[in-house]
PDB file of C-alpha atoms and ligand atoms in Angstrom:
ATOM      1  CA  UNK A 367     133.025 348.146 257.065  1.00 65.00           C
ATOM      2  CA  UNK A 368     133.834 351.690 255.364  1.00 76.00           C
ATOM      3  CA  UNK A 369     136.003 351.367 252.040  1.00 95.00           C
ATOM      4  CA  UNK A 370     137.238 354.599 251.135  1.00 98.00           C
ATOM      5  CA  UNK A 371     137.123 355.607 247.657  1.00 98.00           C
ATOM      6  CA  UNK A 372     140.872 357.210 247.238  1.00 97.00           C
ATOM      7  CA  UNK A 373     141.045 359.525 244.082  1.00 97.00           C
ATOM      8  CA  UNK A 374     144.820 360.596 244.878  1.00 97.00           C
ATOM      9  CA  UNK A 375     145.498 356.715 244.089  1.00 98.00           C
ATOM     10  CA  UNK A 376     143.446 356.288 241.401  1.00 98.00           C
ATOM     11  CA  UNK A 377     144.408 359.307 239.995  1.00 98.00           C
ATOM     12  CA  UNK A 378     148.124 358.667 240.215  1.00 98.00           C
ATOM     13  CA  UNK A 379     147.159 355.095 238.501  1.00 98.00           C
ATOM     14  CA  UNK A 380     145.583 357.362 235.583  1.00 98.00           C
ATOM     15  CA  UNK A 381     148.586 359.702 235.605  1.00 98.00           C
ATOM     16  CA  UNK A 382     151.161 356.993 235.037  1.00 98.00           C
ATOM     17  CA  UNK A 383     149.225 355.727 231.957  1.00 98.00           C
ATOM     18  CA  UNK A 384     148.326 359.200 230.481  1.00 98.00           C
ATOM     19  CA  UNK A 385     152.339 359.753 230.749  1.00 98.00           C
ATOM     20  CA  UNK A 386     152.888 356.821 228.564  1.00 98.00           C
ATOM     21  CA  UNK A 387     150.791 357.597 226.525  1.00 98.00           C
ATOM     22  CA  UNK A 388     151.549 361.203 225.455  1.00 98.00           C
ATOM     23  CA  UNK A 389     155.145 360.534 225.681  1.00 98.00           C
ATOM     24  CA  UNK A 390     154.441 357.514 222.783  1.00 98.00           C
ATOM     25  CA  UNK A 391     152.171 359.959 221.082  1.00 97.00           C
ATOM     26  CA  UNK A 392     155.008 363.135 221.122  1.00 97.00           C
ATOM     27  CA  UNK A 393     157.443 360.425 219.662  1.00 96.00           C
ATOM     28  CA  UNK A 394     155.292 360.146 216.646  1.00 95.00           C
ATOM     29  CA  UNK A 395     153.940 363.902 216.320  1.00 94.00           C
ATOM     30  CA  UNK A 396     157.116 365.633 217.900  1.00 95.00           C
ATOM     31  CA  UNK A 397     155.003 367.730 220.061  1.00 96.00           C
ATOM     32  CA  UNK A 398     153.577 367.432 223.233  1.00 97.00           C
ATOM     33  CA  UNK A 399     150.150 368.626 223.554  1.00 98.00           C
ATOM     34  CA  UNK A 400     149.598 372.466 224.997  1.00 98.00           C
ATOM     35  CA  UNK A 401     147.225 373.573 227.886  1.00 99.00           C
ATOM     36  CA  UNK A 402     146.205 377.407 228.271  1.00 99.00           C
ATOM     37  CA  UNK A 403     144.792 377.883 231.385  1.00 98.00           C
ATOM     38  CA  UNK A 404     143.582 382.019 232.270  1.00 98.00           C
ATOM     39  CA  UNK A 405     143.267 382.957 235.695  1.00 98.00           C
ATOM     40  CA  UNK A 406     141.785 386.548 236.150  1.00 98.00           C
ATOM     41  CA  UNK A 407     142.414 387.945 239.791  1.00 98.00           C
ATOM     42  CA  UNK A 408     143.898 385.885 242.761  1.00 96.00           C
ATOM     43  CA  UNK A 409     141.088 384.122 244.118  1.00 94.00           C
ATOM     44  CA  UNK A 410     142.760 382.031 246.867  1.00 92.00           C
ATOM     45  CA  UNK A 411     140.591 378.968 245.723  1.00 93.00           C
ATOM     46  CA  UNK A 412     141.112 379.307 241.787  1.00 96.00           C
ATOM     47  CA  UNK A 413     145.249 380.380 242.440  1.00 96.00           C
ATOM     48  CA  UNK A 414     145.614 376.824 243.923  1.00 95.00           C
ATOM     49  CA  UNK A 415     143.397 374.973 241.363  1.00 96.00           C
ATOM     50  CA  UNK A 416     145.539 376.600 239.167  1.00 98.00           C
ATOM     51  CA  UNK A 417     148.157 375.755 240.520  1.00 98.00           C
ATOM     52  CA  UNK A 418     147.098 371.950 240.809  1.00 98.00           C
ATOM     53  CA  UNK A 419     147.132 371.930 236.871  1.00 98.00           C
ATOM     54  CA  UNK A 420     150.338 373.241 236.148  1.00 98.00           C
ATOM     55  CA  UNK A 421     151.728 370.442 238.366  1.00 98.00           C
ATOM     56  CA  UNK A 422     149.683 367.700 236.765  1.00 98.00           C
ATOM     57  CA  UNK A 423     150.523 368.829 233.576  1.00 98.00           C
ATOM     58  CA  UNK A 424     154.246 368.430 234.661  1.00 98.00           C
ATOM     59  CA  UNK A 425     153.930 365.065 235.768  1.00 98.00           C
ATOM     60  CA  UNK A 426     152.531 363.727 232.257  1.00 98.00           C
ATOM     61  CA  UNK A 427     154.228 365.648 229.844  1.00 98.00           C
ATOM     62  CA  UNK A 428     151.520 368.561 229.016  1.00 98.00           C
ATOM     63  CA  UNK A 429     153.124 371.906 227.837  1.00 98.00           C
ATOM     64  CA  UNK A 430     151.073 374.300 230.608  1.00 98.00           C
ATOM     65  CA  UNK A 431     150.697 377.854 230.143  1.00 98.00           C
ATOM     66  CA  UNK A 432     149.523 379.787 232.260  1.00 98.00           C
ATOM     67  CA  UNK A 433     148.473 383.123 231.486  1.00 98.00           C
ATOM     68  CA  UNK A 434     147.451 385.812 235.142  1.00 98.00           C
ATOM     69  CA  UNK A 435     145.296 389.205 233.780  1.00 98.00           C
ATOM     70  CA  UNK A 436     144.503 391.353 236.856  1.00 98.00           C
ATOM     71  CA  UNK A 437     140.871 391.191 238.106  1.00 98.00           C
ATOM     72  CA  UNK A 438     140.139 394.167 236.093  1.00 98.00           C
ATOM     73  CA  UNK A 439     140.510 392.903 232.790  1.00 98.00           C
ATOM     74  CA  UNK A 440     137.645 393.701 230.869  1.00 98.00           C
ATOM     75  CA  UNK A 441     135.268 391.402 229.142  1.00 98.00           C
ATOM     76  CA  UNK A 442     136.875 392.514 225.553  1.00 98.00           C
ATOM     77  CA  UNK A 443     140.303 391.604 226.289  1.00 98.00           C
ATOM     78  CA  UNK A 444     139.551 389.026 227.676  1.00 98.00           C
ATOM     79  CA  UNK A 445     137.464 387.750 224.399  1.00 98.00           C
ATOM     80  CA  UNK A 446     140.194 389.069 222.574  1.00 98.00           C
ATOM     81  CA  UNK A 447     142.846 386.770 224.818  1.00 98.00           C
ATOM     82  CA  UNK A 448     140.340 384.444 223.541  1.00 98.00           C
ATOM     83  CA  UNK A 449     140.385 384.975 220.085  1.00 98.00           C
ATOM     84  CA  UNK A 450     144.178 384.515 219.921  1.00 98.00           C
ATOM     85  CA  UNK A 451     144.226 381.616 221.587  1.00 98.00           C
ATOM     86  CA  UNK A 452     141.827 380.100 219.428  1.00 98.00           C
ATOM     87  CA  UNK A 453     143.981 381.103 216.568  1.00 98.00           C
ATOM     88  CA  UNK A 454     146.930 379.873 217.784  1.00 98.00           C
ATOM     89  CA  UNK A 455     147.571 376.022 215.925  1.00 97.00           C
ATOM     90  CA  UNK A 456     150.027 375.812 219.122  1.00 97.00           C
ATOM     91  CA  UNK A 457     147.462 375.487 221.514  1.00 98.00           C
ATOM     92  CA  UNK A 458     145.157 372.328 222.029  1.00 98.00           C
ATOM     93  CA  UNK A 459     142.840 373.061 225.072  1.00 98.00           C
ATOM     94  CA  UNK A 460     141.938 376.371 226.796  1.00 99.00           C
ATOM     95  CA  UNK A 461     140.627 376.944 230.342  1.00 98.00           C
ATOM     96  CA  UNK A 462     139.358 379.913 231.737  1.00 98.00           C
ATOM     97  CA  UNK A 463     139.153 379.503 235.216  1.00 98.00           C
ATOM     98  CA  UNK A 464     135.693 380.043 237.301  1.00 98.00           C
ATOM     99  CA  UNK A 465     134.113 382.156 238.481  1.00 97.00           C
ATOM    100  CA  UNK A 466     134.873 385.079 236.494  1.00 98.00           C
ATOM    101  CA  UNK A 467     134.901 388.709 238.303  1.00 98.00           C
ATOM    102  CA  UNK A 468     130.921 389.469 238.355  1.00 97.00           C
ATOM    103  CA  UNK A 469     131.288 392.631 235.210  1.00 98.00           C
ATOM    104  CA  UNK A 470     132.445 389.917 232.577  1.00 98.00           C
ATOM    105  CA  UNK A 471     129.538 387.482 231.642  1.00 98.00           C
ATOM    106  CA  UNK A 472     131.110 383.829 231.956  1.00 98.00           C
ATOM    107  CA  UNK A 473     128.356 382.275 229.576  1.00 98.00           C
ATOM    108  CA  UNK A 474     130.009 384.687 226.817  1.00 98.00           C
ATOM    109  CA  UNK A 475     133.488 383.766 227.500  1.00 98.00           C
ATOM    110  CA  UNK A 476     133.028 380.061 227.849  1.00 98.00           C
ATOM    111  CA  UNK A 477     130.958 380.506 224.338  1.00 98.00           C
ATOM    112  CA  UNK A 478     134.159 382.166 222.307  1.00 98.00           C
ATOM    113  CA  UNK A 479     136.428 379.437 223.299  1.00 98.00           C
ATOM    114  CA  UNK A 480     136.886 376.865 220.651  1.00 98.00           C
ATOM    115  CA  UNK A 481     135.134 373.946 221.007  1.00 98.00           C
ATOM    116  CA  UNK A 482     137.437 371.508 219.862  1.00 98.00           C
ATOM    117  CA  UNK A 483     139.758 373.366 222.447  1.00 98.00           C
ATOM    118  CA  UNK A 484     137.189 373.320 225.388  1.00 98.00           C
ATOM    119  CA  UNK A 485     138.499 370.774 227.566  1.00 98.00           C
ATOM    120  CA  UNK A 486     136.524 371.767 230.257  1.00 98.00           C
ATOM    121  CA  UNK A 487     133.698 370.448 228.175  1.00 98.00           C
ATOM    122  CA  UNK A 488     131.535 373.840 229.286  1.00 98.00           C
ATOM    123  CA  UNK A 489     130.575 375.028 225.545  1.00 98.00           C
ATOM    124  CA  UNK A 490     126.824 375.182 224.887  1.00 98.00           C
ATOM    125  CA  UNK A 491     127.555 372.007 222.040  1.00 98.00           C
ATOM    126  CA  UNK A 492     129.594 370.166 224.442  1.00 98.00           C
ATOM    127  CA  UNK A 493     126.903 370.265 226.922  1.00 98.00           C
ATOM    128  CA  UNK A 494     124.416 369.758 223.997  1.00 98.00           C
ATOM    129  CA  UNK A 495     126.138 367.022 222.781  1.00 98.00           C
ATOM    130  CA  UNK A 496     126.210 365.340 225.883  1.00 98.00           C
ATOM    131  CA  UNK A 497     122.762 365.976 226.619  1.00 98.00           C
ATOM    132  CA  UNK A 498     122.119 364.720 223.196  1.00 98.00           C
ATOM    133  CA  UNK A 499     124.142 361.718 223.325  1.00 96.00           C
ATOM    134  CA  UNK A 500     126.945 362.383 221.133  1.00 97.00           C
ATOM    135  CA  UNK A 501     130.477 362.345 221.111  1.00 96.00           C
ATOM    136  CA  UNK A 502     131.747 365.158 223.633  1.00 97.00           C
ATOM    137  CA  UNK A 503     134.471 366.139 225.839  1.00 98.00           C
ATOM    138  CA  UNK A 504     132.768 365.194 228.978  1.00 98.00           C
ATOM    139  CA  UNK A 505     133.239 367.786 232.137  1.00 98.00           C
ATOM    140  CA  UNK A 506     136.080 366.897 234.408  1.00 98.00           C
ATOM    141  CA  UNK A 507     134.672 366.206 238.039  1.00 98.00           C
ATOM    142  CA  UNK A 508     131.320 364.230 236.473  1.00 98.00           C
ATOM    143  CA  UNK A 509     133.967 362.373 234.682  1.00 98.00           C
ATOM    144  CA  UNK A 510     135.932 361.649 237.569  1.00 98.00           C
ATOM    145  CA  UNK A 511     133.047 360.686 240.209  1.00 98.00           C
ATOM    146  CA  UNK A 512     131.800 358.068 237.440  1.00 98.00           C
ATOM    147  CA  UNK A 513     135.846 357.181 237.154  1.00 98.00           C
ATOM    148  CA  UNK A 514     135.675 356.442 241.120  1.00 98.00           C
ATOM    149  CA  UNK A 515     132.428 354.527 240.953  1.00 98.00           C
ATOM    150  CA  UNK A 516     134.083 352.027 237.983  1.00 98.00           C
ATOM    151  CA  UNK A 517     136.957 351.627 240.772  1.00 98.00           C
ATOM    152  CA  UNK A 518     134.856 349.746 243.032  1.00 98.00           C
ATOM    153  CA  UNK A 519     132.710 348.271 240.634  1.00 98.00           C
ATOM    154  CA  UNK A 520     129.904 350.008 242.240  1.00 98.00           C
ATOM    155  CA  UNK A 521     126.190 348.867 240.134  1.00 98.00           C
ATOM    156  CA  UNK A 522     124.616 351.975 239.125  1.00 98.00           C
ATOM    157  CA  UNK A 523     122.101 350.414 236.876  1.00 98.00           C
ATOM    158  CA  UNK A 524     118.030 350.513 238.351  1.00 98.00           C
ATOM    159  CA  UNK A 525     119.899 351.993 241.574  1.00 98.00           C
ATOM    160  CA  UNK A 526     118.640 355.449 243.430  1.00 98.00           C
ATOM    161  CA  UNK A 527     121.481 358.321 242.782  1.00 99.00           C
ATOM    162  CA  UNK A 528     120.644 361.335 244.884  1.00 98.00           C
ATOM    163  CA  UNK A 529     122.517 364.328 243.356  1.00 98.00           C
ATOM    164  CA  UNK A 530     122.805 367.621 245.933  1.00 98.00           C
ATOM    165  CA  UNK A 531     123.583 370.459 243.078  1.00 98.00           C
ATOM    166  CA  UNK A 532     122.547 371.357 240.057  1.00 98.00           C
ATOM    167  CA  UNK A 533     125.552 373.545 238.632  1.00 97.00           C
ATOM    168  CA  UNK A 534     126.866 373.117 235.080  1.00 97.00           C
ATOM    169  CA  UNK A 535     129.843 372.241 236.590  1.00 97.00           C
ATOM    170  CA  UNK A 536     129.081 369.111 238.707  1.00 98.00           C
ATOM    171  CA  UNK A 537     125.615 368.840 239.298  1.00 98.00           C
ATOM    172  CA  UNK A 538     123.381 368.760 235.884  1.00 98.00           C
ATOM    173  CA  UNK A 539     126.316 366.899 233.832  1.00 98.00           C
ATOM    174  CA  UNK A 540     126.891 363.830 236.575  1.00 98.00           C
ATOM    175  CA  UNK A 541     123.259 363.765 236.622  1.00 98.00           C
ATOM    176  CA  UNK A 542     123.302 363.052 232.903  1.00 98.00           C
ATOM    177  CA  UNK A 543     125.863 360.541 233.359  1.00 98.00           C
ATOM    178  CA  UNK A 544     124.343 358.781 236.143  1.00 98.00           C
ATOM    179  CA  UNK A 545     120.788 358.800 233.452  1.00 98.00           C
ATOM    180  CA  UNK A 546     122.967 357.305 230.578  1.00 98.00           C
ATOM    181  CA  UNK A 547     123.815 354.215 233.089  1.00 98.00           C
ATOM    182  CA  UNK A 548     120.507 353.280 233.921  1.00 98.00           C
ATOM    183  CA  UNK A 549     120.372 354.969 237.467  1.00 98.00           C
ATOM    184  CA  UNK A 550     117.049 356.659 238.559  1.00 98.00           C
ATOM    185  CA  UNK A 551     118.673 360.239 239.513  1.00 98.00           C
ATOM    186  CA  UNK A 552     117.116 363.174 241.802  1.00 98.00           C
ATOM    187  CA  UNK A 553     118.430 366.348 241.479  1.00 98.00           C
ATOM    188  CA  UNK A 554     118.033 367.958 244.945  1.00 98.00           C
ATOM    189  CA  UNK A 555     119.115 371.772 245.546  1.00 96.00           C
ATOM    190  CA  UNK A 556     118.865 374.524 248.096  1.00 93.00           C
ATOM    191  CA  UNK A 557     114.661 375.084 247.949  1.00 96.00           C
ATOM    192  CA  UNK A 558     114.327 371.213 248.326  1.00 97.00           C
ATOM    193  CA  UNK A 559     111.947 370.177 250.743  1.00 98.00           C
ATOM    194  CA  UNK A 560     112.552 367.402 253.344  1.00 97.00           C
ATOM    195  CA  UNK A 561     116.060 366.365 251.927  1.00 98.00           C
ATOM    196  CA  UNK A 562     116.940 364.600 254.434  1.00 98.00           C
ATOM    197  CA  UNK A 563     113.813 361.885 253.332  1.00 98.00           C
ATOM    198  CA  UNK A 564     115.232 362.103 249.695  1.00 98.00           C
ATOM    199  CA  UNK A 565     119.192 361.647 250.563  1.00 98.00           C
ATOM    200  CA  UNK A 566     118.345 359.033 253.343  1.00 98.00           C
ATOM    201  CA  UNK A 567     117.379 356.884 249.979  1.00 98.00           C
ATOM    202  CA  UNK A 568     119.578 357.009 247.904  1.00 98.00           C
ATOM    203  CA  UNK A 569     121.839 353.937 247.231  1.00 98.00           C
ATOM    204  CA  UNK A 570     124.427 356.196 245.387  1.00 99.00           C
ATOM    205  CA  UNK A 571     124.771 360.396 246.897  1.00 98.00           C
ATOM    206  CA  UNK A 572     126.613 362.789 245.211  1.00 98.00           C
ATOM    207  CA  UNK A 573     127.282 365.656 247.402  1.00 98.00           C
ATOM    208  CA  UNK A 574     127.827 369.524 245.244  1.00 98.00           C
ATOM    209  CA  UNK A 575     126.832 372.262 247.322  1.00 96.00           C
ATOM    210  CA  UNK A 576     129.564 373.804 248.530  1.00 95.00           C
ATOM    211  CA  UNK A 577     128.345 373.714 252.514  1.00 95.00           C
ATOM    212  CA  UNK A 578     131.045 372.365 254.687  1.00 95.00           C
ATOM    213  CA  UNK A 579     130.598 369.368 256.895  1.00 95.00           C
ATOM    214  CA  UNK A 580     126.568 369.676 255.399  1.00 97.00           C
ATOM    215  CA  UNK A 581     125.511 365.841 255.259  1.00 98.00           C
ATOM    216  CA  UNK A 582     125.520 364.068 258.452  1.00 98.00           C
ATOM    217  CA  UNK A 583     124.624 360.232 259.173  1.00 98.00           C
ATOM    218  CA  UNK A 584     120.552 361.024 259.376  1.00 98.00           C
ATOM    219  CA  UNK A 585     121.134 361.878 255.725  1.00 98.00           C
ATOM    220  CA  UNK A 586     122.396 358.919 254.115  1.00 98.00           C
ATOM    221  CA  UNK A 587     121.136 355.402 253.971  1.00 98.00           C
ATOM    222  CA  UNK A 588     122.955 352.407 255.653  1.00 98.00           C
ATOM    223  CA  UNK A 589     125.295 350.569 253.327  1.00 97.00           C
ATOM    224  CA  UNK A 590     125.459 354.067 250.573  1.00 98.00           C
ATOM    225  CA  UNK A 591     128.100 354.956 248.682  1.00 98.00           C
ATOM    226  CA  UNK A 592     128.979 358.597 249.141  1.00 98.00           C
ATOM    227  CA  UNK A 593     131.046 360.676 246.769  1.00 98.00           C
ATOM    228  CA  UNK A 594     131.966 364.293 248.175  1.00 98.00           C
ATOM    229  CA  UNK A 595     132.317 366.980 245.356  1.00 98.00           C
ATOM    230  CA  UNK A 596     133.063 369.878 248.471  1.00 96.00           C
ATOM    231  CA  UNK A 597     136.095 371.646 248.861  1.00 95.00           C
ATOM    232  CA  UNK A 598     135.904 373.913 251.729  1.00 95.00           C
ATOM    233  CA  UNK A 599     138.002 375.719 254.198  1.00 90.00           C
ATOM    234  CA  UNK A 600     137.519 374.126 257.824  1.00 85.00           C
ATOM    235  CA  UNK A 601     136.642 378.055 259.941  1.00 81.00           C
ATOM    236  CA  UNK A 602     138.399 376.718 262.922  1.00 84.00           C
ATOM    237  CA  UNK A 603     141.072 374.301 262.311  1.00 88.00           C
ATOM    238  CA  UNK A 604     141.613 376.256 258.478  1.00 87.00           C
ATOM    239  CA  UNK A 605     142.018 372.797 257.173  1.00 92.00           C
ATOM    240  CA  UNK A 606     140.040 371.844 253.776  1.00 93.00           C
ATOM    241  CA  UNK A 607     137.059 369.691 254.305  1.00 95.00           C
ATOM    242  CA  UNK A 608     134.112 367.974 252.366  1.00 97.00           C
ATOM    243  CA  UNK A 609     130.293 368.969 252.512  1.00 97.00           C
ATOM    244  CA  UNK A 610     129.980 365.812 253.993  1.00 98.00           C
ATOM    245  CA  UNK A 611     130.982 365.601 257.695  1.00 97.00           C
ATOM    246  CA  UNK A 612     133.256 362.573 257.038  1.00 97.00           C
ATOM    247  CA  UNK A 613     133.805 361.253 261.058  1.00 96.00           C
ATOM    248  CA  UNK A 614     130.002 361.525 261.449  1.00 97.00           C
ATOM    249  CA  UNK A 615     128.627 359.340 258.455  1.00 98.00           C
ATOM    250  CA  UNK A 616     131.703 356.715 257.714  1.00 97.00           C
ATOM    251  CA  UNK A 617     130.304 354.137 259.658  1.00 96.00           C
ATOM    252  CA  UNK A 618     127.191 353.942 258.189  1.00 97.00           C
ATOM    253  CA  UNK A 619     128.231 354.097 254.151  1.00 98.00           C
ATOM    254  CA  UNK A 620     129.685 351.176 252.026  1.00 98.00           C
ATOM    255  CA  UNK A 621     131.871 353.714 250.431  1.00 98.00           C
ATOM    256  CA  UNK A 622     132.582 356.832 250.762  1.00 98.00           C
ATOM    257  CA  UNK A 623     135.338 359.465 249.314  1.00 98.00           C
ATOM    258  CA  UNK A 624     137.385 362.052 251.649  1.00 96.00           C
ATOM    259  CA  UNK A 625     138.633 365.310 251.025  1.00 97.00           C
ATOM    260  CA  UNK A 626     140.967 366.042 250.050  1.00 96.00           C
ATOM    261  CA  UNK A 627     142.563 363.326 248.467  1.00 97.00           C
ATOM    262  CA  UNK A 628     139.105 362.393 246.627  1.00 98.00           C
ATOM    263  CA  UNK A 629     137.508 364.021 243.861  1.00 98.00           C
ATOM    264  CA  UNK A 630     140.333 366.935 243.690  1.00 97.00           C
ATOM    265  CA  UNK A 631     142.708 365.017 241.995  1.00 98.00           C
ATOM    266  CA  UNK A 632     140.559 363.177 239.741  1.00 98.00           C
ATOM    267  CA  UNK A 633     139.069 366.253 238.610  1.00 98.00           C
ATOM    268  CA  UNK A 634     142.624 367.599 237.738  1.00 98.00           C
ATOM    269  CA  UNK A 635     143.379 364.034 235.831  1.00 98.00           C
ATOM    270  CA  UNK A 636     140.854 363.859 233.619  1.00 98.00           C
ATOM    271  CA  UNK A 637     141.039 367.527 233.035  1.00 98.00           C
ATOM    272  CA  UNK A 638     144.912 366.061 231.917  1.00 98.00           C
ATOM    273  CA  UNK A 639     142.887 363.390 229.992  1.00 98.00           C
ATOM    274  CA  UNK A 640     140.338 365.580 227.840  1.00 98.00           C
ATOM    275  CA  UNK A 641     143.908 367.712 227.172  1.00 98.00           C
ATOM    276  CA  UNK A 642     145.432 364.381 225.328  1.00 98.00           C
ATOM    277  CA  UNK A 643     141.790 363.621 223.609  1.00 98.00           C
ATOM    278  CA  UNK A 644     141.666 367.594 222.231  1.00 98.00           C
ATOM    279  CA  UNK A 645     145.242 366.845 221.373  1.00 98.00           C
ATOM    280  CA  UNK A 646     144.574 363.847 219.633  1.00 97.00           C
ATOM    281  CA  UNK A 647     141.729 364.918 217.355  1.00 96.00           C
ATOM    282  CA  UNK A 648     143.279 368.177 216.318  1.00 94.00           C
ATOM    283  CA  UNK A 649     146.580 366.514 214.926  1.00 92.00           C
ATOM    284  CA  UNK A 650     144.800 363.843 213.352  1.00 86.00           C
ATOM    285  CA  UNK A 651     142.420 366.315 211.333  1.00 79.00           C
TER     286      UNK A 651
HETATM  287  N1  LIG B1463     136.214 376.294 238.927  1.00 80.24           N
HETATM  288  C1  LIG B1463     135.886 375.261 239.744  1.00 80.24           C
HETATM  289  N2  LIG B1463     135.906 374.095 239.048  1.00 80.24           N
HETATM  290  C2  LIG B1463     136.248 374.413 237.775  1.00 80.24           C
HETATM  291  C3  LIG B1463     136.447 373.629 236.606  1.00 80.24           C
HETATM  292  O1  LIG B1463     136.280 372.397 236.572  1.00 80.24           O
HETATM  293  N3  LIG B1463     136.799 374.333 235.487  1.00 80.24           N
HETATM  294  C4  LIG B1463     136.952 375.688 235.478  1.00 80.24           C
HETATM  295  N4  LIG B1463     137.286 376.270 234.326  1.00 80.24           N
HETATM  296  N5  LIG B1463     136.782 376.429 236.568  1.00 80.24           N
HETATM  297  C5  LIG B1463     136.432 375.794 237.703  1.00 80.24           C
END
């Protein structure tokens, strides 16, 4: 039998406890904490993302700002945008959202943001530290896939983890995570050969690649679980769907998650979450 893997619920389940939380915390410190999130242009994509923030941010008590520049910006004001940000003792976490227009270099801007205010967890010593095995913000959606496997108990330990990607975003980071709990990870990517033979044996498959409807039921082994990190726009119907091609493989996995309604919202949750932590540690310096 399929078992599907619902991040809306667990991330309303997350939301309700984060609400508490902050709203115990702002009782104490008499402020709530403060998102920035930057949008440059109006990427369809990034304009609802954005959009998915502000409303989480609603819903657990997060003061969300967010600040629209015009896709022309240049890469100085924008560092500059950056600057003040950083110097403002208002502001707990910063987000610049991706991707950037291509003349402003995204490794530079994600470099001037404040670490202790990157709750993306992007900065070269977050992703150091987690590589390293100390105390980071950890990036949202690796976050939330491990989040979703702890939901249904799933053993990751001496298991095979297939991971399809290998962005900073999603794919090297939940490959690190996967490491840290004992899994035996592949990384597979666009110039792998014979993925299908890889995928097909994986007890755990993360799918990152941004191909819609990409892994079908040849792909995956019986009885997998199968987390889908896609988000794209269905051509015909203009509906969002997975990479994975959902109808075709459901039968065959243990567990699988859908999309929407999978990792979307968890990503958005524990981007909530990493908010409170940055929060947290800069009023109790
Ligand atoms: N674009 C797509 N996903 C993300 C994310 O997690 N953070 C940022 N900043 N941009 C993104």
């Amino acid at each position: 039998m399929t078992n599907i893997i619902s991040g809306k619920i667990l991330s309303e389940n997350k939301r309700n406890e984060l609400k508490e939380k902050i709203a115990e915390t702002k009782k104490i410190y008499n402020r709530e904490p403060h998102l920035v999130v930057i949008l440059v242009g109006d990427n369809p994509a990034s304009v609802s993302y954005v959009r998915g923030k502000e409303k989480a941010s609603l819903e657990v008590g997060i003061k969300n700002t967010t600040i629209i520049k015009d896709e022309n910006i240049t890469e100085e004001e924008l560092l500059n945008l950056i600057d003040e940000l950083n110097n403002d003792a208002s502001v707990d976490g910063i987000l610049v959202q991706l991707p950037l227009p291509r003349h402003i270099n995204e490794a530079k801007v994600i470099k001037r943001i404040d670490v202790s205010k990157d709750v993306d967890g992007f900065h070269p010593l977050n992703v150091a530290a987690l590589f390293s095995k100390q105390e980071c913000i950890y990036p949202c959606t690796p976050k939330g896939i491990i989040e979703m496997l702890d939901s249904i108990h799933a053993e990751i330990e001496g298991k095979l983890a297939c991971v399809i990607g290998r962005s900073n975003i999603v794919g090297l980071p939940i490959y690190k995570l996967l490491l840290d709990r004992n899994a035996t990870v592949i990384t597979a990517h666009s110039k792998t050969k014979d993925l299908a033979k890889i995928t097909s044996q994986a007890d755990i498959l993360i799918v990152a690649i941004g191909k819609a409807k990409f892994v079908t039921a040849n792909m995956v082994k019986e009885g997998a679980i199968v987390i889908d990190v896609g988000v794209n726009r269905n051509e015909e119907t203009g509906k969002l769907c997975g990479d994975v091609d959902f109808d075709n493989v459901k039968d065959k996995v243990s567990f699988i998650s859908k999309v929407p309604g999978g990792v979307g919202p968890m990503t958005i949750t524990c981007l909530m979450e990493n908010t409170f932590e940055c929060y947290l540690k800069r009023i109790n310096k």
